[in-house]
Coordinates of C-alpha atoms in Angstrom, one line a residue:
Chain A
M52 CA -45.2 92.2 0.6
S53 CA -44.4 88.5 0.9
V54 CA -41.2 87.1 2.1
A55 CA -40.3 86.0 -1.4
E56 CA -40.7 89.5 -2.7
S57 CA -38.7 91.2 0.0
R58 CA -36.0 88.6 -0.6
A59 CA -36.0 89.3 -4.3
E60 CA -35.8 93.1 -3.6
G61 CA -32.8 92.4 -1.3
L62 CA -31.1 90.4 -4.0
A63 CA -31.7 93.2 -6.5
G64 CA -29.8 95.5 -4.2
G65 CA -32.6 98.0 -3.8
G66 CA -31.7 100.1 -0.7
A67 CA -28.8 97.9 0.2
G68 CA -26.2 99.9 2.0
P69 CA -22.5 100.0 1.1
G70 CA -20.8 96.7 2.0
A71 CA -23.9 94.7 1.3
R72 CA -22.9 91.5 -0.5
I73 CA -24.7 88.6 -2.0
H74 CA -23.3 85.4 -0.6
D75 CA -25.4 82.7 -2.2
I76 CA -26.8 83.2 -5.6
G77 CA -28.7 79.9 -5.5
Y78 CA -28.8 77.1 -8.0
R79 CA -28.4 78.0 -11.6
H80 CA -29.4 75.7 -14.5
Y81 CA -26.9 74.9 -17.1
E82 CA -27.9 76.5 -20.4
G83 CA -24.6 75.9 -22.3
P84 CA -23.8 73.3 -25.0
R85 CA -24.0 69.5 -24.4
L86 CA -21.5 67.9 -26.7
G87 CA -22.9 64.4 -26.5
R88 CA -21.5 60.9 -26.7
G89 CA -18.6 61.6 -29.1
R90 CA -17.0 64.3 -27.0
A91 CA -17.7 62.2 -23.9
V92 CA -15.5 59.4 -25.4
V93 CA -12.8 62.0 -26.3
A94 CA -12.9 63.3 -22.7
L95 CA -12.4 59.7 -21.4
Y96 CA -9.6 59.1 -23.9
L97 CA -7.7 62.2 -22.9
Q98 CA -8.1 61.5 -19.2
G99 CA -6.7 58.0 -19.9
L100 CA -3.8 59.3 -21.9
R101 CA -2.9 61.7 -19.1
A102 CA -3.3 59.0 -16.5
V103 CA -0.8 56.7 -18.3
F104 CA 1.9 59.3 -17.8
G105 CA 0.6 60.4 -14.4
L106 CA 0.0 64.0 -15.7
G107 CA -2.1 66.1 -13.4
R108 CA -1.4 63.6 -10.6
P109 CA 1.2 63.8 -7.8
A110 CA 4.8 63.2 -8.6
R111 CA 4.9 59.6 -7.5
Y112 CA 2.5 58.7 -10.4
K113 CA 5.0 60.1 -12.9
V114 CA 8.1 58.2 -11.6
V115 CA 7.5 54.9 -13.3
P116 CA 6.3 56.0 -16.7
F117 CA 9.0 58.7 -17.1
L118 CA 11.7 56.5 -15.8
L119 CA 10.8 53.8 -18.3
L120 CA 10.5 56.4 -21.1
G121 CA 14.0 57.6 -20.2
I122 CA 15.4 54.0 -20.3
I123 CA 13.6 53.4 -23.7
C124 CA 15.0 56.7 -25.1
A125 CA 18.6 56.4 -23.8
P126 CA 19.9 54.0 -26.4
A127 CA 18.6 56.2 -29.2
V128 CA 20.5 59.2 -27.8
I129 CA 23.7 57.2 -27.4
S130 CA 23.3 55.5 -30.8
A131 CA 22.6 58.9 -32.5
A132 CA 25.7 60.4 -30.8
V133 CA 27.9 57.5 -31.8
A134 CA 26.6 57.7 -35.4
A135 CA 27.4 61.4 -35.5
L136 CA 31.0 61.0 -34.3
T137 CA 31.9 57.7 -36.0
P138 CA 31.1 56.0 -39.3
L139 CA 28.9 53.5 -37.4
Q140 CA 25.2 53.3 -38.3
P141 CA 22.5 54.1 -35.7
I142 CA 20.0 51.5 -34.6
A143 CA 17.6 50.7 -37.4
Y144 CA 14.1 52.3 -36.9
A145 CA 12.2 49.0 -37.4
S146 CA 14.4 47.1 -35.0
Y147 CA 14.4 49.6 -32.1
A148 CA 11.3 48.2 -30.3
Y149 CA 12.6 44.7 -30.6
Y150 CA 15.9 45.5 -28.8
L151 CA 14.1 47.6 -26.1
Q152 CA 11.3 45.0 -25.6
L153 CA 11.9 44.5 -21.9
P154 CA 11.4 48.1 -20.8
V155 CA 8.6 48.5 -23.3
M156 CA 6.8 45.5 -21.9
L157 CA 7.4 46.8 -18.3
F158 CA 5.8 50.1 -19.4
V159 CA 2.7 48.2 -20.6
A160 CA 2.7 46.0 -17.4
A161 CA 3.0 49.1 -15.1
Q162 CA 0.6 51.5 -16.9
A163 CA -2.2 49.3 -18.4
P164 CA -3.5 48.5 -15.0
Q165 CA -3.7 52.2 -14.2
L166 CA -6.4 52.5 -16.8
V167 CA -8.7 49.6 -15.8
T168 CA -8.1 48.1 -12.3
G169 CA -9.0 51.2 -10.3
D170 CA -12.3 51.6 -12.2
L171 CA -13.1 48.0 -11.4
R172 CA -11.9 47.9 -7.8
F173 CA -13.6 51.2 -6.7
R174 CA -16.7 50.4 -8.8
V175 CA -16.4 53.6 -10.8
L176 CA -17.9 52.0 -13.9
P177 CA -21.5 52.7 -12.9
L178 CA -20.7 56.4 -12.9
Y179 CA -19.5 56.1 -16.6
F180 CA -22.2 53.8 -17.8
S181 CA -25.0 56.0 -16.3
R182 CA -23.8 58.7 -18.7
P183 CA -24.4 58.9 -22.5
L184 CA -21.4 56.6 -23.1
E185 CA -22.0 53.0 -24.2
R186 CA -20.0 50.2 -22.6
S187 CA -18.1 49.7 -25.8
D188 CA -17.1 53.4 -25.8
Y189 CA -15.2 52.8 -22.6
V190 CA -13.2 50.0 -24.2
W191 CA -12.4 52.0 -27.3
A192 CA -11.3 55.0 -25.1
R193 CA -9.1 52.9 -22.9
V194 CA -7.4 51.0 -25.7
G195 CA -7.0 54.3 -27.6
S196 CA -5.3 56.0 -24.6
L197 CA -2.8 53.2 -24.0
A198 CA -2.1 52.7 -27.8
T199 CA -1.5 56.5 -28.2
A200 CA 0.8 56.5 -25.1
L201 CA 2.8 53.5 -26.5
L202 CA 3.1 55.2 -29.9
V203 CA 4.5 58.2 -28.1
V204 CA 6.9 56.1 -26.1
L205 CA 8.1 54.1 -29.1
G206 CA 8.1 57.1 -31.4
I207 CA 10.2 59.5 -29.4
P208 CA 13.5 57.4 -29.7
L209 CA 12.8 57.0 -33.4
A210 CA 12.4 60.7 -33.8
I211 CA 15.7 61.3 -31.9
I212 CA 17.6 59.0 -34.3
F213 CA 15.8 60.6 -37.3
L214 CA 16.6 64.2 -36.2
A215 CA 20.2 63.3 -35.5
A216 CA 20.5 61.6 -38.9
L217 CA 19.1 64.7 -40.7
L218 CA 21.5 67.0 -38.8
G219 CA 24.5 64.6 -39.2
H220 CA 25.1 62.3 -42.1
V221 CA 22.4 63.2 -44.6
H222 CA 24.1 65.1 -47.4
S223 CA 21.7 65.1 -50.3
W224 CA 17.9 65.2 -51.0
N225 CA 18.1 61.6 -52.0
D226 CA 19.6 60.7 -48.6
A227 CA 17.0 62.7 -46.8
W228 CA 14.2 61.0 -48.7
S229 CA 15.4 57.5 -48.1
E230 CA 16.0 58.3 -44.4
T231 CA 12.5 59.8 -44.1
R232 CA 11.0 56.7 -45.7
R233 CA 12.8 54.3 -43.3
F234 CA 11.7 56.5 -40.4
L235 CA 8.1 56.4 -41.5
V236 CA 8.2 52.7 -42.0
G237 CA 9.6 52.5 -38.4
V238 CA 6.8 54.7 -37.1
G239 CA 4.2 52.5 -39.0
G240 CA 5.6 49.4 -37.3
A241 CA 5.6 51.2 -33.9
A242 CA 1.9 52.1 -34.4
V243 CA 1.0 48.5 -35.2
L244 CA 3.0 47.3 -32.1
A245 CA 1.4 50.0 -29.9
L246 CA -2.1 48.7 -30.9
V247 CA -1.2 45.1 -30.4
L248 CA 0.4 45.7 -27.0
A249 CA -2.4 48.0 -25.8
A250 CA -5.1 45.6 -26.6
L251 CA -3.2 42.6 -25.2
G252 CA -2.1 44.5 -22.0
L253 CA -5.6 45.8 -21.3
A254 CA -7.3 42.5 -22.0
I255 CA -5.0 40.9 -19.4
A256 CA -5.1 43.7 -16.9
S257 CA -8.9 43.9 -16.9
L258 CA -9.2 40.3 -15.7
T259 CA -8.4 41.4 -12.1
R260 CA -9.3 44.2 -9.7
V261 CA -5.9 44.1 -8.0
R262 CA -3.2 46.2 -9.6
A263 CA -0.3 44.0 -8.5
F264 CA -1.9 40.9 -10.0
A265 CA -2.5 42.7 -13.2
I266 CA 1.1 43.8 -13.4
A267 CA 2.3 40.3 -12.6
A268 CA 0.0 38.8 -15.2
V269 CA 1.2 41.1 -18.0
I270 CA 4.8 40.4 -17.2
G271 CA 4.1 36.7 -16.9
V272 CA 2.4 36.4 -20.2
Y273 CA 5.3 38.2 -21.9
L274 CA 8.1 36.2 -20.1
V275 CA 6.5 32.8 -20.7
S276 CA 5.6 33.5 -24.4
S277 CA 8.9 35.0 -25.3
T278 CA 10.9 32.3 -23.5
V279 CA 9.0 29.5 -25.2
V280 CA 9.2 31.1 -28.6
A281 CA 12.9 31.8 -28.3
T282 CA 13.5 28.2 -27.2
V283 CA 11.5 26.7 -30.1
L284 CA 13.2 29.0 -32.6
G285 CA 16.6 28.3 -31.1
V286 CA 16.1 24.5 -31.1
T287 CA 14.9 24.5 -34.7
H288 CA 17.4 27.1 -35.9
G289 CA 14.6 29.4 -36.8
T290 CA 13.0 26.9 -39.2
A291 CA 9.7 26.6 -37.2
A292 CA 8.7 30.0 -38.5
V293 CA 5.1 29.8 -37.1
A294 CA 6.5 29.9 -33.6
G295 CA 7.2 33.6 -33.9
L296 CA 3.5 34.2 -34.0
F297 CA 3.1 33.6 -30.3
T298 CA 5.0 36.5 -28.7
P299 CA 4.3 40.1 -29.6
F300 CA 7.7 41.4 -30.4
Q301 CA 8.7 38.4 -32.6
L302 CA 5.3 38.7 -34.2
L303 CA 6.0 42.3 -35.1
D304 CA 9.6 41.7 -36.2
W305 CA 8.6 39.1 -38.7
F306 CA 5.4 40.9 -39.7
Q307 CA 7.6 43.9 -40.6
A308 CA 10.0 41.7 -42.5
W309 CA 7.1 40.2 -44.5
A310 CA 4.9 43.3 -45.0
L311 CA 7.4 46.2 -45.1
R312 CA 10.4 44.3 -46.5
V313 CA 12.5 45.3 -43.5
T314 CA 15.5 43.2 -42.4
P315 CA 14.3 41.2 -39.3
V316 CA 16.3 41.2 -36.1
A317 CA 15.8 37.5 -35.6
R318 CA 17.1 35.6 -38.6
P319 CA 16.1 34.0 -40.9
G320 CA 12.6 35.7 -41.0
P321 CA 9.1 34.3 -41.5
G322 CA 9.9 32.8 -44.9
E323 CA 6.8 31.0 -46.3
A324 CA 4.8 31.8 -43.2
G325 CA 4.9 35.6 -43.9
P326 CA 1.1 35.9 -44.7
L327 CA 0.3 34.2 -41.4
Y328 CA 2.0 37.1 -39.7
G329 CA -0.2 39.6 -41.6
V330 CA -3.3 37.7 -40.4
A331 CA -2.0 37.4 -36.8
V332 CA -1.3 41.1 -36.5
V333 CA -5.0 41.7 -37.2
L334 CA -6.4 38.8 -35.3
L335 CA -4.4 39.2 -32.0
P336 CA -5.6 42.8 -31.3
A337 CA -9.1 41.9 -32.7
G338 CA -9.4 39.0 -30.3
C339 CA -8.2 41.1 -27.4
L340 CA -10.7 43.8 -28.2
A341 CA -13.5 41.2 -28.5
A342 CA -12.5 39.9 -25.1
L343 CA -12.5 43.4 -23.6
L344 CA -15.9 44.2 -25.1
L345 CA -17.3 41.0 -23.7
R346 CA -15.7 41.7 -20.3
Y347 CA -17.3 45.2 -20.1
R348 CA -20.6 44.1 -21.4
R349 CA -20.8 41.8 -18.4
A350 CA -19.2 44.3 -15.9
E351 CA -21.5 45.4 -13.2
A352 CA -23.0 48.8 -13.6
Chain B
M853 CA -50.6 56.8 -24.5
W854 CA -50.2 54.7 -21.5
Y855 CA -47.4 56.8 -20.1
M856 CA -49.3 60.1 -20.1
L857 CA -50.5 61.0 -16.6
R858 CA -53.7 63.0 -16.8
G859 CA -52.5 64.6 -20.0
V860 CA -49.2 65.5 -18.5
E861 CA -46.1 63.5 -19.3
A862 CA -45.2 61.2 -16.4
M863 CA -41.6 61.5 -15.1
I864 CA -41.4 57.8 -14.9
A865 CA -44.0 55.3 -16.1
A866 CA -43.9 51.5 -16.2
D867 CA -46.4 49.2 -17.8
R868 CA -46.5 45.6 -16.7
L869 CA -42.7 45.9 -16.3
T870 CA -41.1 42.5 -15.6
K871 CA -37.5 41.5 -14.9
R872 CA -36.6 37.9 -14.4
Y873 CA -33.2 36.5 -13.5
P874 CA -32.6 32.8 -13.5
G875 CA -34.6 31.6 -10.5
V876 CA -35.6 35.0 -9.3
T877 CA -38.3 37.5 -10.4
A878 CA -37.0 40.9 -9.5
L879 CA -39.9 42.9 -11.0
D880 CA -43.3 41.3 -11.4
E881 CA -45.7 43.1 -13.8
L882 CA -45.0 46.5 -12.2
T883 CA -47.3 49.2 -13.4
L884 CA -46.9 52.7 -12.1
E885 CA -46.9 56.4 -13.1
V886 CA -44.8 58.9 -11.2
P887 CA -45.4 62.7 -11.8
P888 CA -42.6 65.2 -11.9
G889 CA -41.4 66.3 -8.5
I890 CA -39.9 64.4 -5.6
A891 CA -40.8 60.8 -5.5
G892 CA -39.8 58.1 -3.0
L893 CA -39.3 54.5 -4.0
V894 CA -39.7 52.4 -0.8
G895 CA -39.1 48.7 -0.3
A896 CA -37.2 46.3 1.7
N897 CA -33.7 45.1 0.5
G898 CA -34.3 42.9 -2.5
A899 CA -37.7 44.4 -3.3
G900 CA -36.5 45.4 -6.7
K901 CA -35.6 49.1 -6.2
T902 CA -32.1 48.9 -7.7
T903 CA -33.3 46.7 -10.5
L904 CA -36.0 49.2 -11.4
I905 CA -33.5 52.1 -11.3
K906 CA -31.1 50.3 -13.6
I907 CA -33.9 49.6 -16.1
L908 CA -34.8 53.2 -16.0
L909 CA -31.2 54.1 -16.9
G910 CA -31.2 51.6 -19.8
L911 CA -28.4 49.6 -18.1
L912 CA -30.5 46.5 -17.8
P913 CA -33.0 45.2 -20.4
A914 CA -36.4 44.3 -19.1
T915 CA -37.8 40.8 -19.6
G916 CA -41.2 42.1 -20.4
G917 CA -43.5 45.2 -20.4
G918 CA -42.7 48.8 -21.2
V919 CA -41.0 51.7 -19.4
R920 CA -40.8 55.4 -20.1
V921 CA -38.5 58.0 -18.5
L922 CA -39.2 61.6 -19.3
G923 CA -41.2 60.3 -22.2
L924 CA -38.3 58.3 -23.7
D925 CA -37.8 54.5 -23.8
P926 CA -34.6 53.7 -22.0
T927 CA -34.3 50.3 -23.7
R928 CA -34.0 51.9 -27.1
Q929 CA -32.9 55.4 -26.4
G930 CA -30.6 54.7 -23.4
G931 CA -28.1 57.4 -24.4
R932 CA -30.7 60.1 -24.7
V933 CA -32.2 59.1 -21.3
R934 CA -28.8 59.1 -19.6
A935 CA -28.0 62.5 -21.0
L936 CA -31.1 63.9 -19.1
V937 CA -30.8 61.8 -16.0
G938 CA -28.3 61.7 -13.1
Y939 CA -27.6 58.6 -11.1
M940 CA -26.2 58.2 -7.6
P941 CA -25.4 54.5 -7.0
E942 CA -26.1 52.9 -3.6
H943 CA -22.6 51.5 -3.2
D944 CA -19.3 53.2 -2.9
C945 CA -18.1 54.3 -6.3
L946 CA -15.4 56.9 -5.7
P947 CA -11.7 56.4 -6.5
P948 CA -9.8 57.4 -3.3
D949 CA -6.8 58.9 -5.0
L950 CA -8.7 61.8 -6.7
S951 CA -10.0 64.9 -5.1
A952 CA -13.8 65.6 -5.2
T953 CA -13.1 68.4 -7.7
E954 CA -11.1 66.3 -10.1
L955 CA -13.7 63.5 -10.1
V956 CA -16.7 65.8 -10.5
V957 CA -15.0 67.8 -13.3
H958 CA -14.1 64.6 -15.1
M959 CA -17.7 63.2 -14.8
A960 CA -19.0 66.5 -16.1
R961 CA -16.8 66.2 -19.1
V962 CA -17.8 62.6 -19.7
S963 CA -21.4 63.9 -19.6
G964 CA -20.5 66.1 -22.6
L965 CA -19.9 69.5 -21.0
P966 CA -17.1 71.6 -22.4
A967 CA -13.9 72.0 -20.2
T968 CA -14.6 75.4 -18.8
A969 CA -18.3 74.7 -18.2
A970 CA -17.3 71.4 -16.5
R971 CA -15.0 73.2 -14.0
E972 CA -17.6 75.9 -13.2
R973 CA -20.5 73.4 -12.8
A974 CA -18.3 71.1 -10.6
A975 CA -17.4 74.0 -8.3
D976 CA -21.0 75.2 -8.1
T977 CA -22.4 71.7 -7.6
L978 CA -19.9 70.8 -4.9
R979 CA -20.8 74.1 -3.1
H980 CA -24.5 73.3 -3.3
V981 CA -24.1 69.9 -1.8
G982 CA -22.0 71.5 1.0
L983 CA -18.4 70.6 0.1
Y984 CA -16.1 73.6 0.4
E985 CA -12.4 73.6 1.0
E986 CA -12.3 69.9 1.5
R987 CA -13.1 69.4 -2.1
Y988 CA -9.5 69.7 -3.0
R989 CA -8.5 66.9 -0.7
H990 CA -8.3 63.2 -1.8
I991 CA -11.6 61.4 -1.4
G992 CA -9.8 58.6 0.4
G993 CA -9.8 60.8 3.6
Y994 CA -13.5 61.7 3.5
S995 CA -16.2 60.7 6.0
T996 CA -19.2 58.7 4.7
G997 CA -21.3 61.8 4.8
M998 CA -18.8 63.7 2.6
R999 CA -18.6 60.7 0.2
Q1000 CA -22.4 60.7 -0.2
R1001 CA -22.3 64.4 -1.0
V1002 CA -19.6 63.8 -3.7
K1003 CA -21.8 61.0 -5.1
L1004 CA -24.8 63.4 -5.2
A1005 CA -22.7 66.1 -6.8
Q1006 CA -21.5 63.9 -9.7
A1007 CA -25.2 63.0 -10.3
L1008 CA -26.1 66.7 -10.5
V1009 CA -23.1 68.2 -12.2
H1010 CA -24.6 68.1 -15.8
D1011 CA -27.8 69.7 -14.5
P1012 CA -30.1 66.7 -15.3
R1013 CA -33.9 66.9 -15.4
L1014 CA -34.2 63.9 -13.2
V1015 CA -31.9 62.3 -10.6
L1016 CA -32.2 58.7 -9.5
L1017 CA -30.8 58.4 -5.9
D1018 CA -30.3 54.9 -4.8
E1019 CA -30.4 54.8 -1.0
P1020 CA -28.6 58.1 -0.4
T1021 CA -29.0 57.9 3.4
N1022 CA -27.4 54.4 3.6
G1023 CA -24.6 54.3 6.2
L1024 CA -25.3 57.7 7.6
D1025 CA -25.9 58.6 11.2
P1026 CA -29.2 60.2 12.2
A1027 CA -27.9 63.7 11.8
G1028 CA -26.3 62.8 8.5
R1029 CA -29.6 61.3 7.3
T1030 CA -31.5 64.5 8.1
E1031 CA -28.9 66.6 6.2
M1032 CA -29.0 64.3 3.2
L1033 CA -32.8 64.4 3.2
D1034 CA -32.8 68.2 3.4
L1035 CA -30.4 68.2 0.5
V1036 CA -32.7 65.9 -1.5
R1037 CA -35.6 68.2 -0.7
R1038 CA -33.6 71.2 -1.9
V1039 CA -32.6 69.4 -5.2
G1040 CA -36.3 69.0 -5.9
T1041 CA -37.5 72.4 -4.8
E1042 CA -34.7 75.0 -5.1
F1043 CA -32.9 73.3 -8.0
G1044 CA -36.1 72.3 -9.8
I1045 CA -34.7 68.8 -10.6
S1046 CA -37.1 65.9 -10.4
V1047 CA -36.0 63.3 -7.9
L1048 CA -36.6 59.6 -7.5
V1049 CA -35.1 58.6 -4.1
S1050 CA -35.1 55.0 -3.0
S1051 CA -35.0 54.0 0.7
H1052 CA -36.2 51.2 3.0
H1053 CA -37.6 53.7 5.5
L1054 CA -41.1 54.8 4.6
A1055 CA -41.1 57.5 7.2
E1056 CA -37.9 59.0 6.0
V1057 CA -39.1 59.2 2.4
E1058 CA -42.5 60.6 3.4
R1059 CA -40.8 63.6 5.0
V1060 CA -39.3 64.9 1.8
C1061 CA -41.4 63.4 -1.0
D1062 CA -44.5 64.5 -2.9
H1063 CA -45.2 61.0 -4.1
V1064 CA -44.4 57.6 -2.8
V1065 CA -44.1 54.3 -4.6
V1066 CA -43.9 51.2 -2.4
I1067 CA -42.8 48.0 -3.9
D1068 CA -42.3 44.5 -2.4
A1069 CA -40.9 41.4 -4.0
G1070 CA -41.1 43.3 -7.4
R1071 CA -44.8 44.1 -7.1
L1072 CA -46.5 47.4 -6.5
L1073 CA -48.0 47.9 -3.1
R1074 CA -48.9 51.5 -3.3
S1075 CA -48.3 54.5 -5.5
S1076 CA -49.8 57.7 -4.3
A1077 CA -49.3 61.4 -3.7
I1078 CA -48.5 62.4 -0.2
A1079 CA -51.3 64.7 1.0
S1080 CA -50.6 68.0 -0.5
F1081 CA -49.0 70.9 1.2
T1082 CA -52.4 72.5 2.1
G1083 CA -53.7 69.3 3.6
R1084 CA -50.9 69.2 6.1
S1085 CA -49.5 72.3 7.5
A1086 CA -46.0 73.4 6.7
V1087 CA -43.5 74.8 9.1
L1088 CA -41.6 78.1 9.2
A1089 CA -38.2 78.1 10.9
V1090 CA -37.6 81.5 12.5
E1091 CA -34.3 82.6 13.9
V1092 CA -34.0 85.9 15.8
L1093 CA -30.9 87.4 17.4
E1094 CA -32.5 87.7 20.8
G1095 CA -35.9 87.6 22.3
A1096 CA -37.1 84.3 20.9
E1097 CA -39.4 83.9 24.0
Q1098 CA -41.0 87.2 23.4
L1099 CA -41.7 86.3 19.8
A1100 CA -43.0 82.9 20.7
E1101 CA -45.4 84.5 23.2
R1102 CA -46.6 87.1 20.6
L1103 CA -47.1 84.4 17.9
G1104 CA -48.9 82.2 20.4
G1105 CA -51.2 85.1 21.1
L1106 CA -52.0 85.2 17.4
G1107 CA -53.1 81.6 17.6
M1108 CA -50.1 80.0 16.0
A1109 CA -48.5 76.8 17.2
V1110 CA -44.9 77.5 18.1
V1111 CA -42.1 75.0 19.2
P1112 CA -38.7 76.1 20.2
D1113 CA -35.9 74.1 18.5
H1114 CA -32.4 74.9 19.5
R1115 CA -31.9 78.6 18.6
Q1116 CA -34.9 78.6 16.3
L1117 CA -38.6 78.7 16.6
L1118 CA -40.7 76.4 14.5
V1119 CA -44.0 78.0 13.6
E1120 CA -46.9 76.3 12.0
L1121 CA -48.0 77.9 8.8
R1122 CA -51.8 77.9 8.4
G1123 CA -52.0 80.0 5.2
E1124 CA -50.3 82.4 2.9
G1125 CA -50.4 85.4 5.2
D1126 CA -48.7 83.8 8.2
T1127 CA -45.2 84.4 7.0
D1128 CA -45.9 88.1 6.8
L1129 CA -47.5 88.0 10.3
V1130 CA -44.3 86.5 11.7
R1131 CA -42.2 89.1 10.0
D1132 CA -44.4 91.9 11.3
A1133 CA -44.4 90.5 14.8
A1134 CA -40.6 90.5 14.8
A1135 CA -40.5 94.0 13.4
D1136 CA -43.0 95.2 16.1
L1137 CA -40.9 93.8 18.9
G1138 CA -37.8 95.3 17.3
L1139 CA -36.0 91.9 17.0
G1140 CA -33.2 91.2 14.6
L1141 CA -34.6 88.7 12.2
V1142 CA -31.8 86.3 11.0
R1143 CA -33.8 83.6 9.1
L1144 CA -37.2 82.8 7.8
E1145 CA -37.2 79.5 6.2
Q1146 CA -40.1 77.4 5.1
R1147 CA -39.7 73.7 5.9
R1148 CA -41.4 70.7 4.6
H1149 CA -41.7 69.0 8.0
R1150 CA -45.2 68.2 9.0
I1151 CA -46.1 70.0 12.2
E1152 CA -47.0 66.6 13.8
D1153 CA -43.4 65.5 13.2
V1154 CA -42.2 68.6 14.9
F1155 CA -44.3 67.9 18.0
R1156 CA -43.3 64.3 18.0
E1157 CA -39.6 65.0 17.7
S1158 CA -39.8 67.5 20.6
G1159 CA -41.8 65.0 22.7
E1160 CA -44.8 67.2 23.1
G1161 CA -47.5 64.9 22.2
P1162 CA -47.9 61.5 20.5
V1163 CA -48.8 61.4 16.9
P1164 CA -49.7 58.2 15.2
V1165 CA -47.5 57.3 12.3
E1166 CA -49.3 55.4 9.6
E1167 CA -47.4 52.4 8.4
V1168 CA -48.1 50.6 5.2
A1169 CA -48.8 47.0 5.7
G1170 CA -46.3 44.6 4.2
V1171 CA -43.3 46.9 4.3
R1172 CA -40.5 45.5 6.3
G1173 CA -37.6 47.5 7.6

């Protein structure tokens, strides 16, 4: 009997006394399903979505996203409560993000780098690109994760106001329907804004391997663009309608005013320039995505 | 077909493969065929090893010539190739704030494994590469040896048919190199996964490989099988509870070459029956046999390492480092 046979017999348990145990069953091949590229992208997308909120990570990764989420939701809670107790109207759905733009932008600045700078700095990308994924899949998954996270962050306060309205001052089916319609328009606007901010935030964050630089760059682009646009609009009393194209929240505000017939926060609205806002809402994220695709096509693997 | 090797599909085949960068020719009309098994890719730094591996993965387009991996063309079927192949990069590629388990599970999922299977495979694979309790700790606190094991585990987690290991012994101390090479050998033999392992040490690669490819400045210097197992004798590591000297004497009496090595005896295997002879000798002497393990060391290496006789080591001309 060869050694291999005696070992096989031992493994089969022939004549093994009580208390005999198999400690190492050796390498086993994987015979199960391989779900392929599509599911690989989904896995990367879900990992990114969890990473934005620090889920599955130690508590310190959750502090910033949930603190900002709390700050973004607080006015909705207060506004809904006030509307329930007094005749005052709650904050309009389509205006909510505009009012809360600072904490929303901080959320983008803090969490977009979580998705991209670590993979660049620690050179994790070769591990992804040596799998069935294509480089563009990485970009789609990352933008998808951040856009979904932002839709959640922007959608929760709208849902709070909506639920409070349904429970409070809605008294007829007609009221309920018009409230629902306004809510859905608000969610639609939030979805557009989420995509714009995700693409813009990631395009900026992916330029550097250092997280602190990425955070500063996102905040810097926001502050500079919004200050310049506010100044131009202020000086021209809102008549230089094209100026609003150059900062994301003003872009969305006047895009909604043009496309969804919503009252804009910043008066007077885009006026004749309305269609330009429709074009810009498509071109801005498209340009950012193109920049990201180019960035990752050239990334080392 | 040019990529068929004596009627058998070559694991890796290249036909006048060329890769030019502006000002540099990384691969210069490289033609080679590598059979399934464990193959070494030897060359100095800058010889084109990493470039070749990246072309094999479909991550870099070739400038000219053809290439096949497991019968597929990585330039046009990159995704299919990468589903069947695992890759361990040369450089550090691990995020420090994840545990080995978290990283390897995630990489299994990105390879397309369902969630439950990914967790099971990650746990199994990390155990096979020798990471146990420490796999729950953050990678940031790992030694170089442990990091290399994690890098190997993520390359194996989806049970590929072929793994491409780029300089897996880089940065390791001599003991760590030996452990990593033993692991590479096990991947090829026990796990049954074909291996292409790059290194700039010919001797190191010769110890574990069945086939060696040597390249220099992007050109092929040599591609040949290492003399088969029967041509060079293999070694059996024997460990007994007590009475190693008695056993060594008895085996010496049977005409076998025996070298003590720490608590073990290394015994030259001349043929099939020798393993049984060792077992019977231990049984006759009433010794508690702890381990019988066939190794791939050449017996000459064993004598050389234990300082009991000089053995010439052939070097291939033109290989630096």
